[in-house]
CSV table of C-alpha atoms in Angstrom, one decimal:
chain,number,residue,atom,x,y,z
N,4,MET,CA,20.6,20.1,0.6
N,5,LYS,CA,22.1,21.9,-2.5
N,6,ASN,CA,25.2,22.9,-0.6
N,7,HIS,CA,25.7,19.4,0.8
N,8,ARG,CA,25.6,18.0,-2.7
N,9,ARG,CA,28.2,20.4,-4.0
N,10,VAL,CA,30.5,19.8,-1.0
N,11,PHE,CA,30.1,16.0,-1.6
N,12,ILE,CA,31.0,16.3,-5.3
N,13,PHE,CA,34.0,18.6,-4.6
N,14,LEU,CA,35.4,16.2,-2.0
N,15,ILE,CA,34.9,13.2,-4.2
N,16,LEU,CA,36.8,15.1,-7.0
N,17,LEU,CA,39.6,16.2,-4.6
N,18,LEU,CA,40.2,12.8,-3.1
N,19,THR,CA,39.9,10.7,-6.3
N,20,ALA,CA,41.4,13.0,-8.8
N,21,ALA,CA,45.1,13.1,-9.6
N,22,LEU,CA,45.6,9.4,-9.9
N,23,PRO,CA,48.7,7.6,-10.9
N,24,ALA,CA,49.6,7.9,-14.5
N,25,SER,CA,49.8,4.3,-15.6
N,26,GLY,CA,48.0,2.7,-18.6
N,27,PRO,CA,44.2,3.4,-18.7
N,28,ALA,CA,41.9,0.8,-17.5
N,29,ALA,CA,39.0,-0.4,-19.6
N,30,ALA,CA,36.0,1.9,-19.5
N,31,GLY,CA,33.7,-0.8,-20.9
N,32,LYS,CA,34.4,-3.2,-23.7
N,33,GLY,CA,35.3,-1.4,-26.9
N,34,ALA,CA,34.8,2.0,-25.3
N,35,ALA,CA,37.0,5.0,-26.1
N,36,VAL,CA,39.2,6.3,-23.3
N,37,ALA,CA,40.5,9.9,-23.1
N,38,ASN,CA,44.1,9.9,-22.1
N,39,ASP,CA,43.8,13.4,-20.5
N,40,PRO,CA,40.6,15.0,-19.1
N,41,ALA,CA,41.6,18.2,-20.9
N,42,GLU,CA,40.6,16.3,-24.1
N,43,LEU,CA,37.0,16.4,-22.8
N,44,VAL,CA,36.9,20.0,-21.5
N,45,PRO,CA,35.7,22.7,-23.8
N,46,ALA,CA,38.3,25.4,-24.8
N,47,THR,CA,35.9,28.0,-23.2
N,48,ALA,CA,37.3,26.9,-19.8
N,49,ILE,CA,38.7,29.8,-18.0
N,50,LEU,CA,39.7,27.8,-14.9
N,51,TYR,CA,41.0,24.3,-14.9
N,52,ALA,CA,42.2,22.3,-12.0
N,53,HIS,CA,43.8,18.8,-12.2
N,54,THR,CA,45.7,16.5,-9.9
N,55,ALA,CA,48.7,14.1,-9.7
N,56,PRO,CA,49.1,10.4,-8.4
N,57,VAL,CA,46.8,9.5,-5.6
N,58,GLU,CA,49.4,7.8,-3.3
N,59,LYS,CA,51.4,11.1,-3.1
N,60,THR,CA,48.4,13.3,-3.2
N,61,VAL,CA,46.7,11.6,-0.3
N,62,GLY,CA,49.9,11.8,1.7
N,63,ALA,CA,50.2,15.5,0.9
N,64,LEU,CA,46.6,16.1,1.8
N,65,ASN,CA,46.9,14.5,5.2
N,66,PHE,CA,50.1,16.4,5.8
N,67,VAL,CA,48.4,19.7,5.0
N,68,LEU,CA,45.4,19.0,7.3
N,69,ASN,CA,47.6,18.0,10.3
N,70,LYS,CA,50.3,20.6,9.8
N,71,PHE,CA,48.5,23.8,8.7
N,72,PHE,CA,45.0,23.2,10.0
N,73,ALA,CA,45.7,22.0,13.5
N,74,GLY,CA,42.6,21.7,15.6
N,75,LYS,CA,39.1,21.5,14.2
N,76,ALA,CA,39.9,21.1,10.5
N,77,PRO,CA,41.5,17.7,10.7
N,78,VAL,CA,38.9,16.5,13.2
N,79,LYS,CA,36.1,17.5,10.8
N,80,ALA,CA,37.8,15.9,7.9
N,81,GLY,CA,38.3,12.7,9.9
N,82,LYS,CA,34.6,12.7,10.9
N,83,TRP,CA,33.5,13.2,7.4
N,84,ARG,CA,35.7,10.4,6.2
N,85,GLU,CA,34.3,8.1,8.9
N,86,GLU,CA,30.7,9.2,8.0
N,87,PHE,CA,31.3,8.7,4.3
N,88,GLN,CA,32.8,5.2,4.8
N,89,SER,CA,30.1,4.1,7.2
N,90,LYS,CA,27.3,5.1,4.8
N,91,THR,CA,28.9,4.0,1.5
N,92,GLY,CA,31.5,1.4,2.4
N,93,ILE,CA,34.2,3.5,0.6
N,94,ASP,CA,37.2,5.0,2.2
N,95,PRO,CA,37.8,8.3,0.3
N,96,LEU,CA,41.5,8.4,1.5
N,97,ASP,CA,42.3,4.8,0.5
N,98,PRO,CA,43.3,4.3,-3.2
N,99,ALA,CA,42.5,0.6,-3.0
N,100,SER,CA,39.0,1.3,-1.7
N,101,LEU,CA,38.4,3.8,-4.5
N,102,SER,CA,39.6,1.4,-7.1
N,103,LYS,CA,37.3,-1.3,-5.7
N,104,ALA,CA,34.4,1.2,-5.9
N,105,GLY,CA,35.0,1.6,-9.7
N,106,ILE,CA,37.3,4.6,-9.8
N,107,ASP,CA,40.2,4.2,-12.3
N,108,THR,CA,43.1,5.0,-10.1
N,109,GLY,CA,45.5,5.0,-13.1
N,110,ARG,CA,44.3,8.3,-14.6
N,111,PRO,CA,43.8,11.9,-13.5
N,112,ALA,CA,40.6,13.7,-12.7
N,113,ALA,CA,39.8,17.4,-13.2
N,114,ALA,CA,37.3,20.2,-12.7
N,115,ALA,CA,36.7,23.2,-15.0
N,116,PHE,CA,34.9,26.5,-14.8
N,117,LEU,CA,33.6,27.6,-18.2
N,118,SER,CA,32.9,31.0,-19.6
N,119,GLY,CA,29.2,31.5,-20.5
N,120,GLU,CA,26.0,33.5,-20.0
N,121,SER,CA,24.2,30.9,-17.9
N,122,ASP,CA,25.4,30.3,-14.4
N,123,LYS,CA,24.1,26.7,-14.7
N,124,GLU,CA,26.5,25.7,-17.4
N,125,LYS,CA,29.8,26.8,-15.9
N,126,MET,CA,31.1,23.9,-13.8
N,127,LEU,CA,32.3,20.5,-15.2
N,128,ILE,CA,33.8,17.7,-13.1
N,129,LEU,CA,35.5,14.7,-14.6
N,130,ILE,CA,36.2,11.5,-12.6
N,131,PRO,CA,38.1,8.6,-14.2
N,132,ILE,CA,36.1,5.3,-14.1
N,133,ARG,CA,36.8,1.7,-15.0
N,134,ASP,CA,33.6,0.6,-16.5
N,135,GLY,CA,31.5,3.2,-18.3
N,136,LYS,CA,28.4,1.0,-18.4
N,137,LYS,CA,28.3,0.0,-14.8
N,138,PHE,CA,29.6,3.0,-12.9
N,139,PRO,CA,26.7,5.5,-13.4
N,140,LEU,CA,24.4,3.1,-11.6
N,141,MET,CA,27.1,2.5,-9.0
N,142,PHE,CA,27.3,6.3,-8.5
N,143,VAL,CA,23.6,6.4,-8.1
N,144,ASP,CA,23.9,3.8,-5.3
N,145,ILE,CA,26.7,5.9,-3.7
N,146,LEU,CA,24.5,9.0,-3.7
N,147,LYS,CA,21.5,7.0,-2.3
N,148,HIS,CA,23.6,5.6,0.6
N,149,TYR,CA,25.3,8.9,1.4
N,150,ASN,CA,21.9,10.7,1.5
N,151,GLN,CA,19.9,8.0,3.2
N,152,ASP,CA,19.3,10.1,6.3
N,153,LYS,CA,17.7,12.9,4.3
N,154,PRO,CA,14.0,11.9,3.8
N,155,ALA,CA,13.2,15.0,1.8
N,156,ALA,CA,15.7,14.2,-0.9
N,157,ASP,CA,14.5,12.7,-4.1
N,158,LEU,CA,16.9,9.8,-4.7
N,159,ASN,CA,15.3,8.4,-7.8
N,160,PRO,CA,17.4,9.1,-10.9
N,161,VAL,CA,15.9,10.4,-14.2
N,162,ILE,CA,17.6,8.8,-17.2
N,163,THR,CA,17.5,10.5,-20.6
N,164,PRO,CA,19.2,9.0,-23.7
N,165,TYR,CA,21.3,11.3,-25.8
N,166,LYS,CA,23.2,10.1,-28.9
N,167,ASN,CA,23.7,6.5,-27.5
N,168,HIS,CA,24.6,7.8,-24.1
N,169,GLN,CA,22.6,7.8,-20.9
N,170,VAL,CA,22.4,11.2,-19.1
N,171,PHE,CA,21.4,10.8,-15.4
N,172,ARG,CA,19.8,13.5,-13.3
N,173,MET,CA,19.5,13.3,-9.5
N,174,PHE,CA,18.2,15.9,-7.1
N,175,LYS,CA,17.4,19.2,-8.9
N,176,ASP,CA,20.7,20.1,-10.7
N,177,LEU,CA,23.1,17.2,-10.6
N,178,TYR,CA,23.6,15.7,-14.1
N,179,PHE,CA,26.1,13.0,-14.9
N,180,CYS,CA,27.1,10.7,-17.8
N,181,SER,CA,29.7,8.1,-18.6
N,182,PHE,CA,31.7,9.2,-21.6
N,183,ASP,CA,35.1,8.1,-22.9
N,184,GLY,CA,36.4,6.7,-19.6
N,185,TYR,CA,35.2,9.5,-17.4
N,186,LEU,CA,32.1,10.3,-15.4
N,187,LEU,CA,31.1,13.8,-16.4
N,188,LEU,CA,29.2,15.8,-13.8
N,189,ALA,CA,27.6,19.2,-14.4
N,190,PRO,CA,24.7,21.3,-13.1
N,191,ALA,CA,23.0,21.3,-16.5
N,192,ALA,CA,22.5,18.6,-19.1
N,193,GLY,CA,23.4,21.1,-21.9
N,194,LEU,CA,27.0,21.1,-20.9
N,195,ILE,CA,27.3,17.3,-21.1
N,196,HIS,CA,25.5,17.4,-24.5
N,197,SER,CA,28.0,19.9,-25.8
N,198,VAL,CA,31.0,17.7,-24.8
N,199,ILE,CA,29.4,14.7,-26.5
N,200,ASP,CA,28.7,16.7,-29.7
N,201,MET,CA,32.2,18.1,-30.0
N,202,ARG,CA,33.9,14.8,-29.3
N,203,GLY,CA,31.7,13.1,-31.9
N,204,GLY,CA,32.7,15.7,-34.5
N,205,THR,CA,36.2,16.8,-35.5
N,206,GLY,CA,37.4,16.7,-31.9
N,207,GLU,CA,38.3,20.4,-32.1
N,208,GLY,CA,37.2,23.0,-29.6
N,209,PHE,CA,38.7,21.3,-26.5
N,210,LEU,CA,41.1,22.7,-24.0
N,211,ALA,CA,43.8,20.1,-24.8
N,212,ALA,CA,44.3,21.8,-28.2
N,213,ASP,CA,44.2,25.4,-27.1
N,214,GLY,CA,47.4,27.4,-27.7
N,215,LEU,CA,47.6,29.0,-24.3
N,216,PHE,CA,46.9,25.8,-22.5
N,217,LEU,CA,49.6,24.0,-24.5
N,218,ASP,CA,52.0,26.7,-23.4
N,219,TYR,CA,51.0,26.2,-19.8
N,220,THR,CA,51.3,22.4,-20.1
N,221,ALA,CA,54.8,22.7,-21.5
N,222,LYS,CA,55.9,24.9,-18.6
N,223,ARG,CA,54.2,23.4,-15.6
N,224,ASP,CA,56.1,21.1,-13.1
N,225,LYS,CA,55.0,17.6,-13.7
N,226,ARG,CA,55.8,16.7,-10.1
N,227,ASN,CA,53.0,18.7,-8.7
N,228,HIS,CA,50.1,17.1,-6.9
N,229,LEU,CA,47.6,19.8,-7.8
N,230,ASP,CA,47.7,22.3,-10.7
N,231,VAL,CA,45.5,25.2,-11.5
N,232,TYR,CA,45.3,27.0,-14.8
N,233,MET,CA,43.4,30.3,-14.8
N,234,LYS,CA,42.9,32.6,-17.7
N,235,ARG,CA,42.6,36.4,-17.2
N,236,ASP,CA,38.9,36.1,-18.1
N,237,PHE,CA,38.2,34.2,-14.9
N,238,ILE,CA,38.9,37.3,-12.8
N,239,ALA,CA,36.3,39.2,-14.8
N,240,GLU,CA,33.7,36.4,-14.6
N,241,TYR,CA,34.2,36.1,-10.8
N,242,GLY,CA,34.0,39.8,-10.4
N,243,LYS,CA,30.9,40.0,-12.4
N,244,GLY,CA,29.2,37.3,-10.4
N,245,LYS,CA,30.2,38.8,-7.1
N,246,MET,CA,29.0,42.3,-8.1
N,247,LYS,CA,25.6,40.9,-9.3
N,248,LYS,CA,25.2,39.2,-5.9
N,249,GLU,CA,26.0,42.5,-4.1
N,250,GLU,CA,23.5,44.3,-6.4
N,251,ARG,CA,20.8,41.7,-5.6
N,252,LEU,CA,21.5,42.2,-1.8
N,253,LYS,CA,21.3,45.9,-2.3
N,254,GLU,CA,18.0,45.8,-4.1
N,255,GLY,CA,16.6,43.5,-1.4
N,256,ASN,CA,17.6,45.9,1.3
N,257,GLU,CA,16.1,48.8,-0.7
N,258,LYS,CA,12.8,46.9,-1.0
N,259,ASP,CA,12.8,46.2,2.7
N,260,LYS,CA,13.3,50.0,3.3
N,261,ASP,CA,10.6,50.9,0.9
N,262,LEU,CA,8.1,48.6,2.7
N,263,ARG,CA,9.0,50.3,6.0
N,264,ASP,CA,8.8,53.8,4.6
N,265,GLY,CA,5.9,53.8,2.2
N,266,GLY,CA,4.3,50.4,1.8
N,267,LYS,CA,4.7,48.0,-1.1
N,268,ASP,CA,4.5,50.7,-3.7
N,269,GLY,CA,7.5,52.5,-2.2
N,270,PRO,CA,8.1,56.2,-2.2
N,271,ASP,CA,5.2,58.4,-3.3
N,272,ASN,CA,7.5,60.7,-5.3
N,273,ASP,CA,8.8,58.9,-8.4
N,274,GLU,CA,11.7,61.3,-8.6
N,275,ASP,CA,13.1,59.7,-5.5
N,276,VAL,CA,13.4,56.3,-7.2
N,277,PRO,CA,16.9,55.7,-8.5
N,278,ASP,CA,17.4,54.9,-12.2
N,279,LYS,CA,18.7,51.3,-11.9
N,280,LYS,CA,19.8,51.3,-15.6
N,281,ASN,CA,22.5,53.8,-14.8
N,282,GLU,CA,23.4,52.9,-11.2
N,283,GLY,CA,24.6,49.9,-9.3
N,284,PRO,CA,27.7,47.9,-9.4
N,285,ASP,CA,26.9,46.1,-12.6
N,286,THR,CA,27.4,49.3,-14.6
N,287,GLY,CA,31.1,49.1,-14.1
N,288,MET,CA,31.3,45.5,-15.2
N,289,LYS,CA,29.7,46.3,-18.5
N,290,LYS,CA,32.9,48.2,-19.2
N,291,GLY,CA,35.1,45.4,-18.1
N,292,VAL,CA,36.0,47.1,-14.8
N,293,ILE,CA,36.4,45.4,-11.4
N,294,PRO,CA,36.6,47.7,-8.4
N,295,GLY,CA,40.2,47.7,-7.1
N,296,LEU,CA,41.5,45.8,-10.1
N,297,GLY,CA,40.8,48.1,-13.0
N,298,LYS,CA,40.0,47.1,-16.6
N,299,THR,CA,40.8,43.5,-17.0
N,300,GLU,CA,41.3,43.8,-20.8
N,301,MET,CA,44.2,46.1,-20.0
N,302,TRP,CA,46.1,43.5,-18.0
N,303,PRO,CA,49.2,42.3,-19.8
N,304,VAL,CA,48.6,38.7,-18.7
N,305,ASP,CA,47.4,35.7,-20.7
N,306,TYR,CA,47.0,33.3,-17.8
N,307,PHE,CA,48.0,32.6,-14.2
N,308,ALA,CA,49.1,29.2,-12.9
N,309,ALA,CA,49.6,27.6,-9.5
N,310,GLY,CA,51.0,24.2,-8.5
N,311,VAL,CA,51.2,22.5,-5.1
N,312,ARG,CA,53.2,19.5,-4.1
N,313,GLY,CA,54.4,17.8,-0.9
N,314,GLU,CA,58.1,17.3,-0.6
N,315,GLY,CA,59.3,15.2,2.4
N,316,LYS,CA,57.8,17.0,5.4
N,317,GLY,CA,57.3,20.3,3.6
N,318,LEU,CA,54.8,21.8,1.2
N,319,SER,CA,55.8,23.7,-2.0
N,320,LEU,CA,53.6,26.3,-3.7
N,321,GLU,CA,54.4,27.8,-7.1
N,322,VAL,CA,52.5,30.7,-8.5
N,323,SER,CA,53.3,32.1,-12.0
N,324,MET,CA,51.8,34.2,-14.7
N,325,SER,CA,52.3,34.3,-18.5
N,326,MET,CA,52.6,37.9,-19.7
N,327,ILE,CA,51.6,39.1,-23.2
N,328,PRO,CA,54.8,39.3,-25.3
N,329,GLY,CA,55.7,42.8,-26.5
N,330,ASP,CA,53.3,44.6,-24.2
N,331,VAL,CA,54.9,47.7,-22.5
N,332,SER,CA,54.1,46.3,-19.0
N,333,THR,CA,55.9,43.1,-20.0
N,334,ARG,CA,58.9,44.9,-21.1
N,335,ILE,CA,59.1,46.9,-17.9
N,336,MET,CA,58.8,43.8,-15.7
N,337,GLU,CA,61.4,41.9,-17.7
N,338,LYS,CA,63.9,44.7,-17.1
N,339,LEU,CA,62.9,45.6,-13.5
N,340,PHE,CA,62.6,42.3,-11.8
N,341,LYS,CA,65.6,40.0,-11.3
N,342,THR,CA,65.2,36.2,-11.4
N,343,GLY,CA,67.0,33.6,-9.3
N,344,LEU,CA,68.5,33.9,-5.8
N,345,PRO,CA,71.5,36.1,-5.0
N,346,ASP,CA,74.6,34.8,-3.2
N,347,ASN,CA,74.1,37.2,-0.3
N,348,LEU,CA,70.5,36.1,0.5
N,349,MET,CA,69.9,36.1,4.2
N,350,VAL,CA,69.5,32.5,5.5
N,351,ILE,CA,66.8,31.9,8.2
N,352,GLU,CA,66.6,28.5,9.8
N,353,LYS,CA,63.3,26.7,9.5
N,354,PRO,CA,61.2,29.7,8.2
N,355,LEU,CA,57.4,29.2,8.1
N,356,ALA,CA,57.4,31.3,4.9
N,357,TYR,CA,60.0,33.1,2.9
N,358,TYR,CA,59.3,36.0,0.6
N,359,PHE,CA,61.9,37.4,-1.7
N,360,LEU,CA,61.9,40.1,-4.3
N,361,SER,CA,64.8,41.5,-6.3
N,362,LEU,CA,64.7,44.7,-8.3
N,363,ASP,CA,67.3,46.0,-10.9
N,364,LEU,CA,67.6,49.6,-9.6
N,365,LYS,CA,69.9,50.5,-12.5
N,366,ALA,CA,67.3,49.3,-15.0
N,367,MET,CA,64.7,51.3,-13.1
N,368,ASP,CA,66.8,54.5,-13.4
N,369,GLU,CA,67.4,53.9,-17.1
N,370,LEU,CA,63.6,53.4,-17.7
N,371,CYS,CA,62.7,56.5,-15.8
N,372,GLY,CA,65.3,58.6,-17.7
N,373,SER,CA,64.7,57.1,-21.1
N,374,GLY,CA,61.9,59.5,-22.1
N,375,ASP,CA,60.0,56.7,-23.7
N,376,LYS,CA,56.4,57.9,-23.9
N,377,THR,CA,55.0,54.4,-23.9
N,378,LEU,CA,56.2,54.0,-20.3
N,379,GLU,CA,54.0,56.8,-19.0
């Protein structure tokens, strides 16, 4: 049930986010409306995804499904669309249907992954809505209809007031609240509380005012249908979570082996028991090391960015990274790699993918012969 809820929320976000940038609709009489979802995302976000106008985004999504996932993927997507529409009366690929359901198709939506100790307070989803007072109950109704064939699911919401706002909880770990023109969704109430607290104060501490994010915003292509901003810290967080999962699996396998070899108390000889304080994959992460990737604090990168857009009958993907100014690795890459396309580039008709890399060999020779100790 838990996986179904997460898939449902993700698809709702994907299909209703990135909506056309016209003037904001009313979120309730006299209610404040955030112009950009980044204004409601804490600056502790280490991954932030946001979208572009829904008419173009839906067209690009259909193109991707039919062009690059021929076979089962489009069929499954089509069946899910039919199932969702038959249960809720909403067509997730029709902007007019979404607007009628209470989604504000004039503003963008977003999702963020936050840095933090607790796994329960890391994901935040923001969906633009037209009426902040009515939509939470409409969303409850959508969830009830979509899960109507799951008798074991508890479909009765628990509503808790917090500073003049109503925080809803459904199932075990789905919390949502209408706030400043958006529906905030999170796996823990504490994250929603923190957004309300910060917004009610000085307004500082949000991603929209973060220096690195402002640099990314100024450089990204505004024509993209989907953009992703990822700080270097996200790689470390992801690696840490993956390694902890592997450690738990390893411990589970060891316990199973102990039960087979010596009963529930394990080996008779205590000297055979490994010291888990000094072993296991988590030891490396405490030093900021990810196997195969090295020490993340040594990377000369501030953030990575990716943008996707559909152009005619094609799909464009842009990937970039912002390197730390003055770092020795940055200086090497600036000298070594050439930008732009050369005049003698080989032309291939209708390529599925085209990879191109240009190196300045003269600069490489100069760097190797410079005797600069910092390059070692």
